[in-house]
Short mmCIF file of C-alpha atoms in Angstrom, two decimals:
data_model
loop_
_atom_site.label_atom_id
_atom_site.label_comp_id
_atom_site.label_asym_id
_atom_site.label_seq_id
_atom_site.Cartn_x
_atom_site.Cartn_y
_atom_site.Cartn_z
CA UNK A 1347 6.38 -4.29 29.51
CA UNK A 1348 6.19 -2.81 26.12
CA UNK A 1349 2.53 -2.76 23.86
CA UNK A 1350 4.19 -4.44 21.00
CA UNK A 1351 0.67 -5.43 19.60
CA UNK A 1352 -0.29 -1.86 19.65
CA UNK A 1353 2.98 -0.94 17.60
CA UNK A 1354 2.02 -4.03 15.16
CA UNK A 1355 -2.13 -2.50 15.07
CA UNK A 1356 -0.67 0.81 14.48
CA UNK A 1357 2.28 -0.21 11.85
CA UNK A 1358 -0.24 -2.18 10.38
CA UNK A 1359 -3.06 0.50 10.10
CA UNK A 1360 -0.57 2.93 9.19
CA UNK A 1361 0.74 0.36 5.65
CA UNK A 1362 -3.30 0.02 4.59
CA UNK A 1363 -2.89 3.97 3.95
CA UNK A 1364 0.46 3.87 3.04
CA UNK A 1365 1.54 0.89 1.37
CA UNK A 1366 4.71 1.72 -0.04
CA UNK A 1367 5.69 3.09 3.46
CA UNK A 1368 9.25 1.18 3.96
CA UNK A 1369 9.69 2.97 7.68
CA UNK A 1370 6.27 1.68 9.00
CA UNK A 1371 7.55 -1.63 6.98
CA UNK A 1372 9.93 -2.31 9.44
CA UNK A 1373 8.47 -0.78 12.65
CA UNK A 1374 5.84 -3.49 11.75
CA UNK A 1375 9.00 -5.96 11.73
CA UNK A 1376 10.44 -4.79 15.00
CA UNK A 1377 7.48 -5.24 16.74
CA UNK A 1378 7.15 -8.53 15.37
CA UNK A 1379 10.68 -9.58 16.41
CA UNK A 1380 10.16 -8.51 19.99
CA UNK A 1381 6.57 -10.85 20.05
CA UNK A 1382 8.96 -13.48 18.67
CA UNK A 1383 7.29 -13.98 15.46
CA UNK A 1384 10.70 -14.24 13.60
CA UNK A 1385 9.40 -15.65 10.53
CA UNK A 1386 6.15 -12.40 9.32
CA UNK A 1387 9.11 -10.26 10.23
CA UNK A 1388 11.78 -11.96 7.80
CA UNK A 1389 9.01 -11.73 5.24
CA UNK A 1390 7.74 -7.99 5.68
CA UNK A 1391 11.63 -6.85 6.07
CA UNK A 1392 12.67 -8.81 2.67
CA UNK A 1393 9.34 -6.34 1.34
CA UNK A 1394 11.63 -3.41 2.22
CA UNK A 1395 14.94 -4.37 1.39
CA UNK A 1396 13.08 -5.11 -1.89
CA UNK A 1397 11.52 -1.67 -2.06
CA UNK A 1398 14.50 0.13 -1.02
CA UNK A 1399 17.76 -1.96 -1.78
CA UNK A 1400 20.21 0.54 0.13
CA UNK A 1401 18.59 0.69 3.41
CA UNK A 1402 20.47 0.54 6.13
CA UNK A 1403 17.39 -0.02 9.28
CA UNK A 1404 16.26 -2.89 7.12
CA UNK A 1405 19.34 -4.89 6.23
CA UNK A 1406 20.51 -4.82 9.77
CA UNK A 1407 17.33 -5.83 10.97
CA UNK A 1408 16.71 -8.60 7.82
CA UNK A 1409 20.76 -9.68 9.44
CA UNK A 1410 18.98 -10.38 12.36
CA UNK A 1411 16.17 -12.17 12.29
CA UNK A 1412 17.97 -13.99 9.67
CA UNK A 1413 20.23 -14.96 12.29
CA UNK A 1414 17.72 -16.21 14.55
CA UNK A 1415 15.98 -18.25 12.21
CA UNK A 1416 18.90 -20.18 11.29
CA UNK A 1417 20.07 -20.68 14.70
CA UNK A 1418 16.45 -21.97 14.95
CA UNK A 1419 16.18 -24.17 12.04
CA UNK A 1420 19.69 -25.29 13.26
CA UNK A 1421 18.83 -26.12 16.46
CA UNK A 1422 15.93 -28.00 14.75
CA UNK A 1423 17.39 -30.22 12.85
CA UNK A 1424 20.45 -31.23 14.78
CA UNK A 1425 18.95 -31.35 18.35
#
């Protein structure tokens, strides 16, 4: 199994230095995905889509989660 929460202490660690940091940005938001917390991931890879409008890593990722947390939401209210 993979140390996700040591990806999200380093990511994390990594941001306090380097705030503006839009790689670390969404390494944080992958790691969060994969521990299933959809919703600090939607927010942190919004925060680089924001920051850099054009990239690629985050817009497919921010498609994704998105994804899931409509299916969610979905599944919440019509279940």
């Amino acid at each position: 199994q993979e140390d996700y929460s040591g990806a999200v202490s380093l990511a994390e660690q990594y941001l306090k230095k380097y705030p503006r940091n839009t790689k670390a940005r969404i390494l944080l938001a992958r790691a969060e995905m994969a521990q299933g917390k959809y919703e600090p991931a939607y927010r942190r890879l919004k925060e680089a889509v924001a920051s850099e409008p054009g990239n690629v890593d985050a817009l497919y990722y921010l498609g994704i989660v998105a994804g899931i947390l409509s299916q969610s939401e979905y599944e919440r209210l019509y279940a």
